Amino acid sequence: MLSVGQVKQAQEKTAALFAEFGIVLTAEERVNIEVADFGLGELHLQGLELITYVNNERYCVKELVLFPGQTCPEHKHPPVASDPGKMETFRCRAGEVYLYVEGDPTPDTKSQVPTGSEAYYTVFHEIHLRPGEQYTIAPNTLHWFQAGDKGAIVSEFSSTSRDEYDVFTDPRINRITEVKGE
Amino acid sequence: MLSVGQVKQAQEKTAALFAEFGIVLTAEERVNIEVADFGLGELHLQGLELITYVNNERYCVKELVLFPGQTCPEHKHPPVASDPGKMETFRCRAGEVYLYVEGDPTPDTKSQVPTGSEAYYTVFHEIHLRPGEQYTIAPNTLHWFQAGDKGAIVSEFSSTSRDEYDVFTDPRINRITEVKGE
């Protein structure tokens, strides 16, 4: 669980990163930056900051921020009713991101699995994305990603997002961040 | 019809605008910037420059560039088979854009309809987008847009794109740009 102060601090850090790389937000978006700690209480190790620009019944676009070395934990987007599962294209805008998907494990991967969570990272086919590079992840495919040492901004283009159905490998994870009052 | 030289010049100008606003392209994307004159042969008055990041059976994302005062002519995206028509969200990234859609005409609109094409502009409900602002256009709705005097970069998030089915108000228009050899 995050405190209001921790959320505010992460929002300010995220807004500063967007500003540094010329990504303009409205004032309303800036105060509504989503800070996800996945219920693990170690935001800078495992977490994600994001703005959802649009999410309708046909498509979804988010702008993701990862702090230096921050990891978004392993998960997949399963089929939901007639939807075959969320398909996502990650486009690196700034910094560097290491994406891991199902497939042949890459020898000598660049990322370090978050200490204490080794059991919950199971796919190691590495895709290295620098600014301007992108990769599309098929629906219902396990994946996780980690920023390089300067952090990263990643545009996520996708089909409709239904975060509440995401399946995480780590059973301790709760996708919906809880914030405790100050 | 555009000459190879005109296309190259427009691509270079577009790449320079992307670079100025911190939008990074790969080398391959830079040489494949699409330059659309809609068959009208007056690119700087009516035209559009773009990169398609992704276009699959579920979603599409393009990065659009308009030169100062350049207009994308009036058109709509009709239903195609089981698809109710392309739905689009325009997010202004840099510069300013004036978007016109069906609805109550705005008095004293900011844009000037391209000279000689007045008959082919019929909707005048104005939406002014500055950086960070966005608007979603319903499927099968007439719309056109014009950049302010510094040009504009606009991210287009949408359902699947099928440009060849677009319906333009101006019967002289051909969406697929023809390029003549030098």
mmCIF file of N, CA, C and O in Angstrom, chain B residues 114-153:
data_model
loop_
_atom_site.group_PDB
_atom_site.id
_atom_site.type_symbol
_atom_site.label_atom_id
_atom_site.label_comp_id
_atom_site.label_asym_id
_atom_site.label_seq_id
_atom_site.Cartn_x
_atom_site.Cartn_y
_atom_site.Cartn_z
ATOM 1 N N PRO B 114 -9.131 26.259 -47.907
ATOM 2 C CA PRO B 114 -8.195 26.407 -49.034
ATOM 3 C C PRO B 114 -8.870 27.044 -50.259
ATOM 4 O O PRO B 114 -9.930 26.582 -50.705
ATOM 5 N N THR B 115 -8.228 28.071 -50.761
ATOM 6 C CA THR B 115 -8.766 28.823 -51.902
ATOM 7 C C THR B 115 -8.974 27.906 -53.107
ATOM 8 O O THR B 115 -8.084 27.113 -53.453
ATOM 9 N N GLY B 116 -10.138 28.013 -53.718
ATOM 10 C CA GLY B 116 -10.444 27.194 -54.888
ATOM 11 C C GLY B 116 -11.144 25.899 -54.542
ATOM 12 O O GLY B 116 -11.618 25.183 -55.423
ATOM 13 N N SER B 117 -11.200 25.579 -53.228
ATOM 14 C CA SER B 117 -11.827 24.317 -52.803
ATOM 15 C C SER B 117 -12.997 24.564 -51.860
ATOM 16 O O SER B 117 -13.438 23.642 -51.157
ATOM 17 N N GLU B 118 -13.509 25.781 -51.846
ATOM 18 C CA GLU B 118 -14.557 26.161 -50.890
ATOM 19 C C GLU B 118 -15.762 25.219 -50.934
ATOM 20 O O GLU B 118 -16.393 24.943 -49.902
ATOM 21 N N ALA B 119 -16.085 24.708 -52.122
ATOM 22 C CA ALA B 119 -17.292 23.879 -52.266
ATOM 23 C C ALA B 119 -17.172 22.548 -51.532
ATOM 24 O O ALA B 119 -18.183 21.890 -51.276
ATOM 25 N N TYR B 120 -15.940 22.173 -51.212
ATOM 26 C CA TYR B 120 -15.711 20.831 -50.669
ATOM 27 C C TYR B 120 -15.450 20.827 -49.170
ATOM 28 O O TYR B 120 -14.946 19.846 -48.620
ATOM 29 N N TYR B 121 -15.767 21.939 -48.526
ATOM 30 C CA TYR B 121 -15.671 22.031 -47.062
ATOM 31 C C TYR B 121 -17.050 22.404 -46.551
ATOM 32 O O TYR B 121 -17.561 23.485 -46.865
ATOM 33 N N THR B 122 -17.665 21.477 -45.792
ATOM 34 C CA THR B 122 -19.091 21.634 -45.440
ATOM 35 C C THR B 122 -19.366 21.564 -43.937
ATOM 36 O O THR B 122 -20.495 21.811 -43.522
ATOM 37 N N VAL B 123 -18.358 21.181 -43.119
ATOM 38 C CA VAL B 123 -18.608 21.115 -41.667
ATOM 39 C C VAL B 123 -17.695 22.115 -40.973
ATOM 40 O O VAL B 123 -16.516 22.256 -41.313
ATOM 41 N N PHE B 124 -18.247 22.822 -39.980
ATOM 42 C CA PHE B 124 -17.520 23.964 -39.398
ATOM 43 C C PHE B 124 -17.654 24.053 -37.883
ATOM 44 O O PHE B 124 -17.534 25.132 -37.308
ATOM 45 N N HIS B 125 -17.879 22.914 -37.237
ATOM 46 C CA HIS B 125 -17.866 22.936 -35.770
ATOM 47 C C HIS B 125 -16.411 22.813 -35.326
ATOM 48 O O HIS B 125 -15.790 21.761 -35.521
ATOM 49 N N GLU B 126 -15.855 23.885 -34.767
ATOM 50 C CA GLU B 126 -14.402 23.979 -34.541
ATOM 51 C C GLU B 126 -13.970 23.440 -33.176
ATOM 52 O O GLU B 126 -14.561 23.767 -32.152
ATOM 53 N N ILE B 127 -12.920 22.648 -33.199
ATOM 54 C CA ILE B 127 -12.268 22.191 -31.967
ATOM 55 C C ILE B 127 -10.798 22.590 -32.057
ATOM 56 O O ILE B 127 -10.087 22.191 -32.988
ATOM 57 N N HIS B 128 -10.369 23.394 -31.096
ATOM 58 C CA HIS B 128 -9.002 23.911 -31.104
ATOM 59 C C HIS B 128 -8.156 23.042 -30.183
ATOM 60 O O HIS B 128 -8.464 22.918 -29.003
ATOM 61 N N LEU B 129 -7.125 22.427 -30.732
ATOM 62 C CA LEU B 129 -6.274 21.546 -29.926
ATOM 63 C C LEU B 129 -4.879 22.134 -29.791
ATOM 64 O O LEU B 129 -4.182 22.356 -30.782
ATOM 65 N N ARG B 130 -4.484 22.346 -28.534
ATOM 66 C CA ARG B 130 -3.110 22.756 -28.207
ATOM 67 C C ARG B 130 -2.368 21.531 -27.674
ATOM 68 O O ARG B 130 -2.988 20.511 -27.371
ATOM 69 N N PRO B 131 -1.043 21.595 -27.509
ATOM 70 C CA PRO B 131 -0.298 20.420 -27.055
ATOM 71 C C PRO B 131 -0.895 19.811 -25.776
ATOM 72 O O PRO B 131 -1.209 20.534 -24.837
ATOM 73 N N GLY B 132 -1.079 18.498 -25.785
ATOM 74 C CA GLY B 132 -1.644 17.793 -24.636
ATOM 75 C C GLY B 132 -3.157 17.664 -24.705
ATOM 76 O O GLY B 132 -3.756 16.931 -23.928
ATOM 77 N N GLU B 133 -3.790 18.358 -25.653
ATOM 78 C CA GLU B 133 -5.251 18.277 -25.766
ATOM 79 C C GLU B 133 -5.632 17.271 -26.849
ATOM 80 O O GLU B 133 -4.907 17.098 -27.833
ATOM 81 N N GLN B 134 -6.780 16.631 -26.678
ATOM 82 C CA GLN B 134 -7.184 15.593 -27.629
ATOM 83 C C GLN B 134 -8.694 15.567 -27.822
ATOM 84 O O GLN B 134 -9.443 16.120 -27.022
ATOM 85 N N TYR B 135 -9.107 14.909 -28.886
ATOM 86 C CA TYR B 135 -10.542 14.837 -29.226
ATOM 87 C C TYR B 135 -10.778 13.536 -29.995
ATOM 88 O O TYR B 135 -9.969 13.158 -30.847
ATOM 89 N N THR B 136 -11.897 12.871 -29.690
ATOM 90 C CA THR B 136 -12.230 11.618 -30.374
ATOM 91 C C THR B 136 -13.356 11.846 -31.380
ATOM 92 O O THR B 136 -14.387 12.435 -31.041
ATOM 93 N N ILE B 137 -13.115 11.419 -32.613
ATOM 94 C CA ILE B 137 -14.065 11.592 -33.710
ATOM 95 C C ILE B 137 -14.830 10.284 -33.913
ATOM 96 O O ILE B 137 -14.215 9.230 -34.128
ATOM 97 N N ALA B 138 -16.156 10.353 -33.844
ATOM 98 C CA ALA B 138 -16.983 9.156 -34.030
ATOM 99 C C ALA B 138 -16.831 8.635 -35.466
ATOM 100 O O ALA B 138 -16.530 9.403 -36.386
ATOM 101 N N PRO B 139 -17.044 7.324 -35.685
ATOM 102 C CA PRO B 139 -16.968 6.761 -37.039
ATOM 103 C C PRO B 139 -17.975 7.439 -37.970
ATOM 104 O O PRO B 139 -19.006 7.944 -37.515
ATOM 105 N N ASN B 140 -17.666 7.423 -39.253
ATOM 106 C CA ASN B 140 -18.599 7.874 -40.299
ATOM 107 C C ASN B 140 -19.036 9.336 -40.128
ATOM 108 O O ASN B 140 -20.162 9.694 -40.463
ATOM 109 N N THR B 141 -18.148 10.172 -39.572
ATOM 110 C CA THR B 141 -18.428 11.586 -39.312
ATOM 111 C C THR B 141 -17.490 12.439 -40.158
ATOM 112 O O THR B 141 -16.263 12.253 -40.107
ATOM 113 N N LEU B 142 -18.040 13.391 -40.901
ATOM 114 C CA LEU B 142 -17.185 14.271 -41.703
ATOM 115 C C LEU B 142 -16.269 15.097 -40.807
ATOM 116 O O LEU B 142 -16.693 15.595 -39.760
ATOM 117 N N HIS B 143 -15.006 15.248 -41.241
ATOM 118 C CA HIS B 143 -14.064 16.093 -40.501
ATOM 119 C C HIS B 143 -12.927 16.539 -41.407
ATOM 120 O O HIS B 143 -12.637 15.888 -42.414
ATOM 121 N N TRP B 144 -12.323 17.656 -41.044
ATOM 122 C CA TRP B 144 -11.109 18.149 -41.712
ATOM 123 C C TRP B 144 -10.319 18.920 -40.676
ATOM 124 O O TRP B 144 -10.835 19.248 -39.592
ATOM 125 N N PHE B 145 -9.039 19.171 -40.960
ATOM 126 C CA PHE B 145 -8.243 19.874 -39.948
ATOM 127 C C PHE B 145 -7.114 20.653 -40.594
ATOM 128 O O PHE B 145 -6.648 20.316 -41.690
ATOM 129 N N GLN B 146 -6.727 21.722 -39.898
ATOM 130 C CA GLN B 146 -5.713 22.643 -40.416
ATOM 131 C C GLN B 146 -4.768 23.028 -39.282
ATOM 132 O O GLN B 146 -5.204 23.261 -38.148
ATOM 133 N N ALA B 147 -3.480 23.095 -39.592
ATOM 134 C CA ALA B 147 -2.496 23.497 -38.581
ATOM 135 C C ALA B 147 -2.497 25.000 -38.398
ATOM 136 O O ALA B 147 -2.835 25.760 -39.320
ATOM 137 N N GLY B 148 -2.107 25.435 -37.216
ATOM 138 C CA GLY B 148 -1.862 26.846 -36.967
ATOM 139 C C GLY B 148 -0.601 27.295 -37.704
ATOM 140 O O GLY B 148 -0.012 26.533 -38.489
ATOM 141 N N ASP B 149 -0.163 28.507 -37.426
ATOM 142 C CA ASP B 149 0.904 29.087 -38.265
ATOM 143 C C ASP B 149 2.316 28.579 -37.944
ATOM 144 O O ASP B 149 3.287 28.992 -38.584
ATOM 145 N N LYS B 150 2.426 27.683 -36.966
ATOM 146 C CA LYS B 150 3.738 27.048 -36.725
ATOM 147 C C LYS B 150 3.740 25.567 -37.104
ATOM 148 O O LYS B 150 4.687 24.839 -36.788
ATOM 149 N N GLY B 151 2.653 25.097 -37.722
ATOM 150 C CA GLY B 151 2.545 23.678 -38.034
ATOM 151 C C GLY B 151 2.068 22.899 -36.813
ATOM 152 O O GLY B 151 1.803 23.479 -35.758
ATOM 153 N N ALA B 152 1.977 21.591 -36.942
ATOM 154 C CA ALA B 152 1.492 20.764 -35.834
ATOM 155 C C ALA B 152 1.973 19.330 -35.974
ATOM 156 O O ALA B 152 2.179 18.839 -37.087
ATOM 157 N N ILE B 153 2.163 18.694 -34.812
ATOM 158 C CA ILE B 153 2.349 17.241 -34.760
ATOM 159 C C ILE B 153 1.176 16.683 -33.971
ATOM 160 O O ILE B 153 0.865 17.162 -32.875
#
